[in-house]
């Protein structure tokens, strides 16, 4: 029997109620965790308990409930920060990774970019780490440049050095793990080279935090953004870890309640970190839920999460080529990629693949995966994508392969 | 027989009618379905009385979007530009003769969206 951290996989699966569902008469095989992960009962219970027992606004109430809510909220921040190896005061809660990146693009970008400057991103970015920079460049007159992705789905550090050597790059923004082809990028190396060239760095960790054992401090980017809902947590909460000097020097992104120190009729002064970047009432229950998700991942151990996802990825990479006419872009070695496998089949469009997979309860994503420039680079309009988390099984990969054979049969291939 | 991927649909997908470019042409439009990346363009040739005399679709996409364009292309030659501009979404679904789920609706209607774009300049998703 398959195990995760010496726990039978069936026990892990039992923590995720939605996996008990049947879809089109078959047990659900949820293979879309790169889009959003499922949530364990521990997360649902923590949020439910918060609303039933401790709900109050945070940072204001002098009464017992207000204190409790604040402790739960700030306690979640501390656990989240400790889990990824960063300090709580410079760990900002946002709505999602997109908002975290927009915070930097508006606040840092607005006061640090101008004509003649360059923002360097890569061809494998999710739109969330691409469009905010397009817009920042449009507003400030800076120029947006892309590092290319090789046929093996990798970035070139030599190309990075060449672009940095031109001396105009002010910011380098790169994804830690590709949401389409799974490439694990050498982000610590990229950050070190960018810093040596005087550029600020931002790493999008939305796909990395949920599945890799690592420390954000070791990556050492100036900004590290990720989202809670892909890490077994609820939607509506994201995280931005930032370097203190930068966060302190930046103007607020959103303004309003909670983020102020004093408000006069004409102007205001800003509160300390992280409150300065958390205007308005925070997603309190969501933070509590994310804290519980982090506890859950921590109890399993990220080394074990990674080992499980690596096994499923290697298994999928070995089995998918059994399907005639299949193409699987990205690194061929499971060690070089996260738990995501995109593929295209000659003669069957990805949308039709996903539809036929769904008939047997296999949930896969089809489309451009919010990475249209990468699709263009790979020369395909779209792919189908299977992605894994700690609750997935090899049998589900078998069912995927079976559904792909069925798709070819339906199309008379 | 498959309820969605009927032989009729698969035949139009694999052997699309009126596929390619039309030069010269009188009207054209190009659009895409942001959900799945399907792309479709249309070229129309129109006579002095405003009747469509020839049509070509071009692009790429799933079986439903490509087959729907092919099927519709066989119906619109001889129609007036005004008639095409007023075709409701339900007309396209009727031509396909299969049940279209909400998740595939935009696939089926992309051809009508570009036809409306070409005939009226209105690039919104067809309703009705």
Short mmCIF file of C-alpha atoms in Angstrom, two decimals:
data_model
loop_
_atom_site.label_atom_id
_atom_site.label_comp_id
_atom_site.label_asym_id
_atom_site.label_seq_id
_atom_site.Cartn_x
_atom_site.Cartn_y
_atom_site.Cartn_z
CA UNK A 1 0.00 0.00 0.00
CA UNK A 2 1.22 3.49 -0.85
CA UNK A 3 2.24 5.67 2.09
CA UNK A 4 3.03 9.31 2.72
CA UNK A 5 5.39 9.89 5.65
CA UNK A 6 4.69 6.32 6.83
CA UNK A 7 1.00 7.12 6.95
CA UNK A 8 -1.16 5.02 4.62
CA UNK A 9 -2.19 7.16 1.67
CA UNK A 10 -5.79 6.13 2.33
CA UNK A 11 -5.61 7.93 5.70
CA UNK A 12 -4.29 11.09 4.07
CA UNK A 13 -7.06 10.91 1.48
CA UNK A 14 -9.65 10.52 4.21
CA UNK A 15 -8.71 14.01 5.43
CA UNK A 16 -10.02 15.48 2.15
CA UNK A 17 -13.82 15.12 2.11
CA UNK A 18 -14.27 16.14 -1.53
CA UNK A 19 -12.28 13.08 -2.63
CA UNK A 20 -15.19 10.90 -1.50
CA UNK A 21 -17.27 12.32 -4.31
CA UNK A 22 -18.24 10.44 -7.42
CA UNK A 23 -18.20 12.30 -10.76
CA UNK A 24 -20.09 10.83 -13.70
CA UNK A 25 -20.43 7.58 -11.79
CA UNK A 26 -16.71 7.19 -11.07
CA UNK A 27 -14.68 8.21 -8.01
CA UNK A 28 -13.26 11.69 -8.45
CA UNK A 29 -9.62 11.66 -9.59
CA UNK A 30 -8.67 15.27 -8.89
CA UNK A 31 -5.60 16.07 -11.00
CA UNK A 32 -5.76 19.87 -10.97
CA UNK A 33 -3.98 20.89 -7.78
CA UNK A 34 -1.77 23.35 -9.66
CA UNK A 35 -4.96 25.36 -10.21
CA UNK A 36 -6.16 24.95 -6.65
CA UNK A 37 -5.56 22.24 -4.08
CA UNK A 38 -8.28 20.46 -2.13
CA UNK A 39 -8.64 21.29 1.58
CA UNK A 40 -8.26 18.90 4.50
CA UNK A 41 -10.90 18.78 7.26
CA UNK A 42 -8.35 20.33 9.62
CA UNK A 43 -8.49 23.56 7.58
CA UNK A 44 -12.27 23.53 7.35
CA UNK A 45 -12.55 22.87 11.10
CA UNK A 46 -10.15 25.69 12.02
CA UNK A 47 -12.13 28.22 9.98
CA UNK A 48 -15.44 26.92 11.27
CA UNK A 49 -14.20 27.08 14.87
CA UNK A 50 -12.92 30.62 14.36
CA UNK A 51 -16.33 31.83 13.18
CA UNK A 52 -18.23 29.87 15.84
CA UNK A 53 -16.06 30.74 18.81
CA UNK A 54 -13.70 33.67 18.24
CA UNK A 55 -14.98 35.93 15.46
CA UNK A 56 -14.19 39.62 16.06
CA UNK A 57 -12.24 42.26 14.22
CA UNK A 58 -8.52 42.18 14.87
CA UNK A 59 -6.10 44.76 16.28
CA UNK A 60 -8.84 46.89 17.87
CA UNK A 61 -11.04 45.17 20.40
CA UNK A 62 -9.99 45.48 24.02
CA UNK A 63 -12.49 42.75 24.81
CA UNK A 64 -11.73 39.03 25.08
CA UNK A 65 -13.03 38.02 21.64
CA UNK A 66 -11.02 40.75 19.92
CA UNK A 67 -7.88 39.60 21.71
CA UNK A 68 -8.54 35.98 20.72
CA UNK A 69 -9.14 36.83 17.07
CA UNK A 70 -5.97 38.93 16.99
CA UNK A 71 -3.96 36.12 18.56
CA UNK A 72 -5.31 33.62 16.03
CA UNK A 73 -4.62 35.96 13.11
CA UNK A 74 -1.13 36.97 14.20
CA UNK A 75 -0.44 33.41 15.32
CA UNK A 76 -1.23 32.26 11.79
CA UNK A 77 1.19 34.86 10.41
CA UNK A 78 3.92 33.62 12.75
CA UNK A 79 3.35 29.98 11.77
CA UNK A 80 3.30 30.80 8.07
CA UNK A 81 6.47 32.88 8.35
CA UNK A 82 8.27 30.24 10.41
CA UNK A 83 7.22 27.51 7.99
CA UNK A 84 8.88 29.22 5.02
CA UNK A 85 11.79 30.68 7.00
CA UNK A 86 11.03 34.41 7.02
CA UNK A 87 10.26 36.92 9.75
CA UNK A 88 6.58 37.65 10.58
CA UNK A 89 6.87 41.47 10.52
CA UNK A 90 7.87 41.45 6.87
CA UNK A 91 5.29 38.78 5.96
CA UNK A 92 2.30 40.62 4.49
CA UNK A 93 -1.09 38.98 4.00
CA UNK A 94 -2.73 39.81 0.66
CA UNK A 95 -5.73 38.44 -1.20
CA UNK A 96 -3.64 36.15 -3.42
CA UNK A 97 -0.26 35.99 -5.19
CA UNK A 98 -1.54 38.28 -7.95
CA UNK A 99 -2.31 40.99 -5.40
CA UNK A 100 1.08 40.47 -3.72
CA UNK A 101 2.84 40.99 -7.06
CA UNK A 102 0.66 43.99 -7.89
CA UNK A 103 1.59 45.46 -4.50
CA UNK A 104 5.25 45.39 -5.54
CA UNK A 105 4.57 46.47 -9.14
CA UNK A 106 2.59 49.51 -8.01
CA UNK A 107 4.37 50.47 -4.82
CA UNK A 108 8.00 49.63 -5.59
CA UNK A 109 7.62 49.95 -9.36
CA UNK A 110 5.83 53.27 -9.15
CA UNK A 111 8.68 54.92 -7.28
CA UNK A 112 11.66 53.06 -8.77
CA UNK A 113 11.00 52.51 -12.50
CA UNK A 114 11.29 55.03 -15.29
CA UNK A 115 12.31 55.49 -18.92
CA UNK A 116 15.60 53.71 -19.68
CA UNK A 117 14.99 51.08 -16.99
CA UNK A 118 14.22 47.46 -17.74
CA UNK A 119 12.12 44.83 -16.00
CA UNK A 120 13.30 41.32 -16.79
CA UNK A 121 10.86 38.42 -16.55
CA UNK A 122 10.77 35.04 -18.31
CA UNK A 123 8.76 33.36 -21.05
CA UNK A 124 7.43 30.83 -18.54
CA UNK A 125 5.66 33.29 -16.22
CA UNK A 126 2.06 32.88 -15.20
CA UNK A 127 0.06 35.95 -16.25
CA UNK A 128 0.07 36.97 -12.57
CA UNK A 129 3.83 37.63 -12.77
CA UNK A 130 3.65 39.08 -16.27
CA UNK A 131 0.69 41.41 -16.73
CA UNK A 132 1.46 43.49 -13.57
CA UNK A 133 4.94 44.16 -15.04
CA UNK A 134 3.54 44.98 -18.47
CA UNK A 135 1.29 47.50 -16.78
CA UNK A 136 4.06 48.87 -14.54
CA UNK A 137 6.23 49.39 -17.61
CA UNK A 138 3.37 51.08 -19.45
CA UNK A 139 2.83 53.46 -16.51
CA UNK A 140 6.49 54.29 -15.92
CA UNK A 141 8.05 54.13 -19.38
CA UNK A 142 10.32 51.22 -18.42
CA UNK A 143 10.88 48.39 -20.88
CA UNK A 144 9.78 44.77 -20.33
CA UNK A 145 12.17 42.03 -21.43
CA UNK A 146 11.91 38.24 -21.37
CA UNK A 147 14.45 35.52 -20.68
CA UNK A 148 13.86 32.73 -23.18
CA UNK A 149 12.85 29.17 -22.32
CA UNK A 150 14.87 26.41 -24.00
CA UNK A 151 13.35 23.45 -25.83
CA UNK A 152 13.93 21.45 -22.62
CA UNK A 153 11.87 24.02 -20.73
CA UNK A 154 14.76 25.64 -18.91
CA UNK A 155 16.15 29.14 -18.40
CA UNK A 156 19.73 30.04 -19.26
CA UNK A 157 21.90 31.69 -16.58
CA UNK A 158 24.30 32.76 -19.33
CA UNK A 159 21.51 34.65 -21.04
CA UNK A 160 20.60 36.19 -17.66
CA UNK A 161 24.20 37.36 -17.21
CA UNK A 162 24.28 38.83 -20.71
CA UNK A 163 21.10 40.86 -20.16
CA UNK A 164 22.17 41.98 -16.67
CA UNK A 165 25.56 43.06 -18.05
CA UNK A 166 23.82 45.63 -20.24
CA UNK A 167 23.20 47.50 -16.98
CA UNK A 168 19.59 48.59 -17.39
CA UNK A 169 17.70 45.88 -15.47
CA UNK A 170 16.15 47.29 -12.29
CA UNK A 171 14.02 44.28 -11.39
CA UNK A 172 14.09 40.56 -12.16
CA UNK A 173 10.81 38.67 -11.61
CA UNK A 174 10.76 34.90 -12.07
CA UNK A 175 8.61 31.95 -11.11
CA UNK A 176 10.10 29.38 -8.73
CA UNK A 177 8.26 26.46 -10.37
CA UNK A 178 6.46 26.63 -13.75
CA UNK A 179 2.72 25.99 -13.48
CA UNK A 180 2.69 24.52 -17.00
CA UNK A 181 5.86 22.51 -17.61
CA UNK A 182 6.89 22.10 -13.98
CA UNK A 183 10.45 23.40 -14.35
CA UNK A 184 12.09 24.09 -10.97
CA UNK A 185 14.12 27.22 -11.63
CA UNK A 186 17.47 27.92 -9.92
CA UNK A 187 15.95 30.94 -8.17
CA UNK A 188 18.67 31.39 -5.51
CA UNK A 189 21.27 31.56 -8.28
CA UNK A 190 19.13 33.96 -10.33
CA UNK A 191 18.58 36.19 -7.27
CA UNK A 192 22.32 36.23 -6.46
CA UNK A 193 23.28 37.21 -10.01
CA UNK A 194 20.56 39.87 -10.22
CA UNK A 195 21.60 41.33 -6.86
CA UNK A 196 25.24 41.45 -7.93
CA UNK A 197 24.09 43.48 -10.94
CA UNK A 198 22.15 45.86 -8.70
CA UNK A 199 18.66 44.59 -9.58
CA UNK A 200 15.79 43.99 -7.17
CA UNK A 201 14.25 40.50 -7.34
CA UNK A 202 10.79 39.02 -7.02
CA UNK A 203 10.08 35.30 -7.02
CA UNK A 204 6.59 33.89 -7.63
CA UNK A 205 6.38 30.89 -5.30
CA UNK A 206 2.75 29.95 -5.92
CA UNK A 207 3.69 26.48 -7.18
CA UNK A 208 6.76 26.06 -4.99
CA UNK A 209 5.55 26.60 -1.41
CA UNK A 210 2.85 23.90 -1.70
CA UNK A 211 5.25 21.16 -2.76
CA UNK A 212 8.95 21.86 -2.17
CA UNK A 213 11.01 21.72 1.03
CA UNK A 214 12.99 24.96 1.02
CA UNK A 215 13.48 28.20 2.90
CA UNK A 216 12.48 31.58 1.48
CA UNK A 217 15.56 32.97 3.26
CA UNK A 218 17.78 30.66 1.21
CA UNK A 219 16.20 31.92 -2.01
CA UNK A 220 16.89 35.39 -0.53
CA UNK A 221 14.80 37.32 -3.05
CA UNK A 222 13.80 40.88 -2.16
CA UNK A 223 10.18 39.83 -2.60
CA UNK A 224 8.69 36.34 -2.48
CA UNK A 225 4.97 35.99 -3.31
CA UNK A 226 2.67 32.98 -3.02
CA UNK A 227 -0.96 32.05 -2.53
CA UNK A 228 -2.74 30.04 0.15
CA UNK A 229 -5.29 28.11 -1.87
CA UNK A 230 -2.71 26.03 -3.75
CA UNK A 231 -1.12 25.05 -0.41
CA UNK A 232 -4.20 23.26 1.01
CA UNK A 233 -5.47 26.57 2.42
CA UNK A 234 -8.59 28.58 1.58
CA UNK A 235 -9.01 31.04 -1.28
CA UNK A 236 -8.76 34.75 -0.51
CA UNK A 237 -5.37 34.79 1.16
CA UNK A 238 -1.93 35.29 -0.32
CA UNK A 239 1.45 36.11 1.15
CA UNK A 240 4.21 38.56 0.34
CA UNK A 241 7.56 38.19 2.10
CA UNK A 242 9.67 41.29 1.58
CA UNK A 243 13.05 42.69 2.52
CA UNK A 244 12.55 45.12 5.40
CA UNK A 245 14.49 48.09 3.97
CA UNK A 246 12.49 47.94 0.76
CA UNK A 247 9.10 47.53 2.44
CA UNK A 248 9.91 50.43 4.76
CA UNK A 249 10.94 52.71 1.92
CA UNK A 250 7.92 51.89 -0.26
CA UNK A 251 4.67 53.86 -0.18
CA UNK A 252 1.49 51.96 0.75
CA UNK A 253 -0.27 50.09 -2.07
CA UNK A 254 -3.86 50.35 -0.82
CA UNK A 255 -4.84 52.91 1.78
CA UNK A 256 -7.61 53.10 4.34
CA UNK A 257 -8.27 51.66 7.77
CA UNK A 258 -5.74 49.80 9.93
CA UNK A 259 -2.70 50.79 7.88
CA UNK A 260 -2.40 54.29 9.38
CA UNK A 261 -0.48 55.68 12.29
CA UNK A 262 -2.39 58.98 12.46
CA UNK A 263 -4.91 60.62 10.16
CA UNK A 264 -5.25 64.37 9.89
CA UNK A 265 -7.64 66.29 7.62
CA UNK A 266 -5.03 66.74 4.90
CA UNK A 267 -2.64 63.84 5.25
CA UNK A 268 -1.83 60.68 7.17
CA UNK A 269 1.16 58.75 8.39
CA UNK A 270 1.60 55.03 7.98
CA UNK A 271 1.66 52.28 10.53
CA UNK A 272 4.60 49.92 10.93
CA UNK A 273 5.10 46.72 8.97
CA UNK A 274 3.21 44.67 8.05
CA UNK A 275 0.11 46.79 8.82
CA UNK A 276 1.23 49.48 6.34
CA UNK A 277 0.44 47.05 3.53
CA UNK A 278 -2.73 45.54 5.01
CA UNK A 279 -5.37 48.24 4.54
CA UNK A 280 -8.90 47.38 5.62
CA UNK A 281 -10.14 44.39 7.56
CA UNK A 282 -7.92 41.42 6.81
CA UNK A 283 -9.02 37.95 5.66
CA UNK A 284 -8.96 36.72 9.25
CA UNK A 285 -10.68 33.36 8.89
CA UNK A 286 -8.64 32.71 5.75
CA UNK A 287 -5.41 33.41 7.64
CA UNK A 288 -6.54 31.00 10.35
CA UNK A 289 -7.32 28.43 7.65
CA UNK A 290 -3.93 28.93 6.02
CA UNK A 291 -2.26 28.48 9.40
CA UNK A 292 -4.04 25.14 9.75
CA UNK A 293 -3.00 24.16 6.22
CA UNK A 294 0.62 24.93 7.07
CA UNK A 295 0.31 22.83 10.24
CA UNK A 296 -1.05 20.00 8.13
CA UNK A 297 1.79 20.19 5.60
CA UNK A 298 4.31 20.51 8.42
CA UNK A 299 2.96 17.39 10.14
CA UNK A 300 3.39 15.38 6.94
CA UNK A 301 6.74 17.04 6.30
CA UNK A 302 7.58 18.87 3.09
CA UNK A 303 10.30 16.31 2.29
CA UNK A 304 7.57 13.68 2.26
CA UNK A 305 5.17 15.84 0.25
CA UNK A 306 7.90 16.34 -2.34
CA UNK A 307 8.82 12.65 -2.40
CA UNK A 308 5.19 11.71 -3.00
CA UNK A 309 4.67 14.26 -5.76
CA UNK A 310 7.99 13.36 -7.34
CA UNK A 311 6.95 9.72 -7.43
CA UNK A 312 3.64 10.54 -9.11
CA UNK A 313 5.35 12.86 -11.60
CA UNK A 314 7.97 10.24 -12.50
CA UNK A 315 5.20 7.66 -12.84
CA UNK A 316 3.17 9.97 -15.11
CA UNK A 317 6.26 10.82 -17.19
CA UNK A 318 6.88 7.08 -17.62
CA UNK A 319 3.29 6.12 -18.45
CA UNK A 320 2.04 9.00 -20.61
CA UNK A 321 4.32 8.13 -23.58
CA UNK A 322 2.29 4.89 -23.92
CA UNK A 323 -0.38 7.05 -25.54
CA UNK A 324 0.34 7.31 -29.28
CA UNK A 325 0.89 10.83 -30.60
CA UNK A 326 1.41 12.37 -27.16
CA UNK A 327 3.83 15.24 -26.54
CA UNK A 328 5.00 16.11 -23.02
CA UNK A 329 6.89 19.43 -22.92
CA UNK A 330 9.24 20.38 -20.10
CA UNK A 331 12.12 18.66 -18.30
CA UNK A 332 12.17 14.88 -18.86
CA UNK A 333 13.60 14.25 -15.37
CA UNK A 334 11.14 14.28 -12.45
CA UNK A 335 13.91 15.67 -10.22
CA UNK A 336 13.96 18.82 -12.33
CA UNK A 337 10.24 19.48 -12.14
CA UNK A 338 7.37 19.91 -9.74
CA UNK A 339 4.21 17.81 -9.63
CA UNK A 340 2.73 18.97 -12.90
CA UNK A 341 2.69 17.38 -16.35
CA UNK A 342 1.29 19.12 -19.42
CA UNK A 343 0.65 17.22 -22.62
CA UNK A 344 -0.87 17.43 -26.09
CA UNK A 345 -2.11 14.57 -28.27
CA UNK A 346 -2.04 14.73 -32.07
CA UNK A 347 -5.58 14.85 -33.41
CA UNK A 348 -7.38 15.54 -30.12
CA UNK A 349 -7.59 19.11 -28.86
CA UNK A 350 -6.83 19.59 -25.12
CA UNK A 351 -10.35 20.84 -24.48
CA UNK A 352 -11.74 17.60 -25.89
CA UNK A 353 -9.20 15.58 -23.88
CA UNK A 354 -10.40 17.24 -20.66
CA UNK A 355 -14.05 16.65 -21.58
CA UNK A 356 -13.48 12.93 -22.20
CA UNK A 357 -11.35 12.59 -19.03
CA UNK A 358 -14.20 14.16 -17.04
CA UNK A 359 -16.56 11.45 -18.25
CA UNK A 360 -14.60 8.98 -16.16
CA UNK A 361 -14.22 11.34 -13.20
CA UNK A 362 -10.68 12.43 -14.07
CA UNK A 363 -10.37 16.20 -13.55
CA UNK A 364 -7.61 17.76 -15.68
CA UNK A 365 -7.20 21.31 -16.87
CA UNK A 366 -7.14 22.31 -20.53
CA UNK A 367 -6.14 25.59 -22.10
CA UNK A 368 -3.27 28.04 -21.91
CA UNK A 369 -2.95 27.83 -18.10
CA UNK A 370 -2.63 31.62 -17.84
CA UNK A 371 0.73 31.39 -19.62
CA UNK A 372 0.05 32.43 -23.22
CA UNK A 373 3.63 33.56 -24.01
CA UNK A 374 4.92 30.14 -22.91
CA UNK A 375 2.34 28.42 -25.13
CA UNK A 376 3.59 30.49 -28.06
CA UNK A 377 7.18 29.57 -27.18
CA UNK A 378 6.26 25.87 -27.18
CA UNK A 379 4.39 26.28 -30.45
CA UNK A 380 1.08 24.97 -29.13
CA UNK A 381 -2.15 26.92 -28.64
CA UNK A 382 -3.07 24.92 -25.56
CA UNK A 383 -2.25 21.81 -23.55
CA UNK A 384 -4.02 19.50 -21.15
CA UNK A 385 -2.43 19.38 -17.71
CA UNK A 386 -2.41 16.93 -14.84
CA UNK A 387 -1.05 18.13 -11.49
CA UNK A 388 -0.68 16.35 -8.20
CA UNK A 389 -0.71 16.84 -4.47
CA UNK A 390 -0.26 14.73 -1.41
CA UNK A 391 -3.65 13.00 -1.80
CA UNK A 392 -3.15 11.69 -5.34
CA UNK A 393 -2.39 8.08 -6.21
CA UNK A 394 -0.68 6.11 -8.95
CA UNK A 395 -4.07 4.53 -9.69
CA UNK A 396 -5.36 7.98 -10.60
CA UNK A 397 -2.50 8.36 -13.09
CA UNK A 398 -3.50 4.94 -14.50
CA UNK A 399 -7.06 6.21 -14.91
CA UNK A 400 -5.75 9.30 -16.70
CA UNK A 401 -3.79 7.16 -19.17
CA UNK A 402 -6.87 4.98 -19.71
CA UNK A 403 -9.00 8.10 -20.37
CA UNK A 404 -6.44 9.36 -22.92
CA UNK A 405 -6.65 6.07 -24.83
CA UNK A 406 -10.44 6.46 -24.73
CA UNK A 407 -10.13 10.02 -26.11
CA UNK A 408 -8.20 8.69 -29.09
CA UNK A 409 -10.80 5.97 -29.61
CA UNK A 410 -13.64 8.54 -29.58
CA UNK A 411 -11.77 10.53 -32.22
CA UNK A 412 -11.32 7.45 -34.37
CA UNK A 413 -7.53 7.42 -33.94
CA UNK B 1 -22.60 6.40 -30.67
CA UNK B 2 -20.99 9.23 -28.71
CA UNK B 3 -23.57 11.86 -27.67
CA UNK B 4 -21.22 14.80 -28.17
CA UNK B 5 -18.56 13.58 -30.60
CA UNK B 6 -20.97 12.24 -33.21
CA UNK B 7 -19.66 11.11 -36.59
CA UNK B 8 -21.19 14.24 -38.12
CA UNK B 9 -19.23 16.49 -35.70
CA UNK B 10 -15.97 14.51 -36.04
CA UNK B 11 -16.26 14.54 -39.82
CA UNK B 12 -16.53 18.34 -39.85
CA UNK B 13 -13.65 18.57 -37.34
CA UNK B 14 -11.34 16.36 -39.37
CA UNK B 15 -12.41 17.64 -42.79
CA UNK B 16 -13.52 21.22 -42.23
CA UNK B 17 -15.50 22.74 -45.10
CA UNK B 18 -14.70 26.23 -46.37
CA UNK B 19 -11.49 26.32 -44.38
CA UNK B 20 -8.69 28.72 -45.23
CA UNK B 21 -8.43 32.28 -46.52
CA UNK B 22 -10.42 34.09 -49.18
CA UNK B 23 -8.63 36.74 -51.23
CA UNK B 24 -10.00 39.18 -52.03
CA UNK B 25 -12.76 39.40 -49.44
CA UNK B 26 -15.24 42.10 -48.48
CA UNK B 27 -15.69 41.48 -44.76
CA UNK B 28 -13.50 39.90 -42.13
CA UNK B 29 -13.10 39.42 -38.39
CA UNK B 30 -10.83 37.49 -36.08
CA UNK B 31 -11.41 36.52 -32.46
CA UNK B 32 -10.52 34.01 -29.79
CA UNK B 33 -11.93 32.22 -26.78
CA UNK B 34 -9.77 33.33 -23.86
CA UNK B 35 -10.86 30.32 -21.80
CA UNK B 36 -9.19 27.70 -23.95
CA UNK B 37 -7.20 29.68 -26.49
CA UNK B 38 -9.32 28.69 -29.50
CA UNK B 39 -8.89 31.12 -32.39
CA UNK B 40 -11.09 31.72 -35.37
CA UNK B 41 -11.12 34.17 -38.25
CA UNK B 42 -13.58 34.58 -41.10
CA UNK B 43 -13.45 36.04 -44.61
CA UNK B 44 -16.72 36.82 -46.42
CA UNK B 45 -17.32 37.77 -50.04
CA UNK B 46 -20.52 39.77 -50.55
CA UNK B 47 -22.33 40.64 -53.82
CA UNK B 48 -23.97 43.94 -54.80
CA UNK B 49 -27.23 42.91 -53.15
CA UNK B 50 -25.57 42.26 -49.83
CA UNK B 51 -25.70 38.47 -50.13
CA UNK B 52 -22.80 36.30 -49.01
CA UNK B 53 -21.37 34.46 -52.02
CA UNK B 54 -18.39 32.76 -50.38
CA UNK B 55 -16.91 32.17 -46.94
CA UNK B 56 -13.73 30.82 -45.37
CA UNK B 57 -13.01 30.22 -41.71
CA UNK B 58 -9.46 29.84 -40.43
CA UNK B 59 -7.90 29.18 -37.03
CA UNK B 60 -7.46 26.38 -34.59
CA UNK B 61 -9.38 24.95 -31.70
CA UNK B 62 -11.28 22.05 -30.21
CA UNK B 63 -13.57 19.68 -32.10
CA UNK B 64 -16.67 21.63 -31.15
CA UNK B 65 -15.40 25.07 -32.21
CA UNK B 66 -13.89 23.83 -35.48
CA UNK B 67 -16.81 21.60 -36.43
CA UNK B 68 -19.32 24.32 -35.60
CA UNK B 69 -17.52 26.78 -37.91
CA UNK B 70 -17.48 24.19 -40.69
CA UNK B 71 -21.18 23.34 -40.29
CA UNK B 72 -22.20 27.00 -40.15
CA UNK B 73 -20.10 27.82 -43.22
CA UNK B 74 -22.29 25.53 -45.29
CA UNK B 75 -25.45 27.33 -44.18
CA UNK B 76 -24.59 30.99 -44.60
CA UNK B 77 -23.73 31.20 -48.29
CA UNK B 78 -26.76 32.88 -49.88
CA UNK B 79 -27.80 34.64 -46.68
CA UNK B 80 -27.74 38.41 -46.58
CA UNK B 81 -25.31 40.25 -44.33
CA UNK B 82 -28.29 41.50 -42.31
CA UNK B 83 -29.63 37.99 -41.84
CA UNK B 84 -26.26 36.77 -40.57
CA UNK B 85 -26.00 39.74 -38.21
CA UNK B 86 -29.31 38.72 -36.62
CA UNK B 87 -28.67 34.96 -36.25
CA UNK B 88 -29.27 33.97 -32.61
CA UNK B 89 -27.03 31.63 -30.65
CA UNK B 90 -29.81 29.03 -30.64
CA UNK B 91 -29.60 28.81 -34.44
CA UNK B 92 -25.98 27.66 -34.25
CA UNK B 93 -26.78 25.09 -31.53
CA UNK B 94 -29.62 23.80 -33.72
CA UNK B 95 -27.29 23.32 -36.69
CA UNK B 96 -24.95 21.24 -34.52
CA UNK B 97 -27.76 18.93 -33.42
CA UNK B 98 -26.02 18.00 -30.16
CA UNK B 99 -26.49 19.07 -26.60
CA UNK B 100 -23.97 21.75 -25.65
CA UNK B 101 -23.08 22.04 -21.97
CA UNK B 102 -22.41 25.50 -20.48
CA UNK B 103 -18.66 24.76 -20.46
CA UNK B 104 -18.66 24.16 -24.24
CA UNK B 105 -21.04 26.96 -25.21
CA UNK B 106 -18.31 29.42 -26.14
CA UNK B 107 -16.62 26.76 -28.26
CA UNK B 108 -19.82 26.33 -30.23
CA UNK B 109 -20.49 30.07 -30.56
CA UNK B 110 -17.05 31.36 -31.50
CA UNK B 111 -17.99 31.15 -35.21
CA UNK B 112 -21.10 33.28 -34.67
CA UNK B 113 -19.05 35.77 -32.65
CA UNK B 114 -16.65 36.33 -35.55
CA UNK B 115 -19.51 36.37 -38.08
CA UNK B 116 -21.16 39.12 -36.05
CA UNK B 117 -17.83 40.89 -35.78
CA UNK B 118 -17.50 40.79 -39.58
CA UNK B 119 -21.08 41.87 -40.30
CA UNK B 120 -21.75 44.38 -37.50
CA UNK B 121 -18.44 45.16 -35.81
CA UNK B 122 -19.99 43.98 -32.52
CA UNK B 123 -17.47 41.65 -30.87
CA UNK B 124 -19.57 40.62 -27.84
CA UNK B 125 -20.57 37.00 -27.19
CA UNK B 126 -23.85 36.07 -28.91
CA UNK B 127 -26.88 35.41 -26.74
CA UNK B 128 -30.33 33.98 -27.35
#
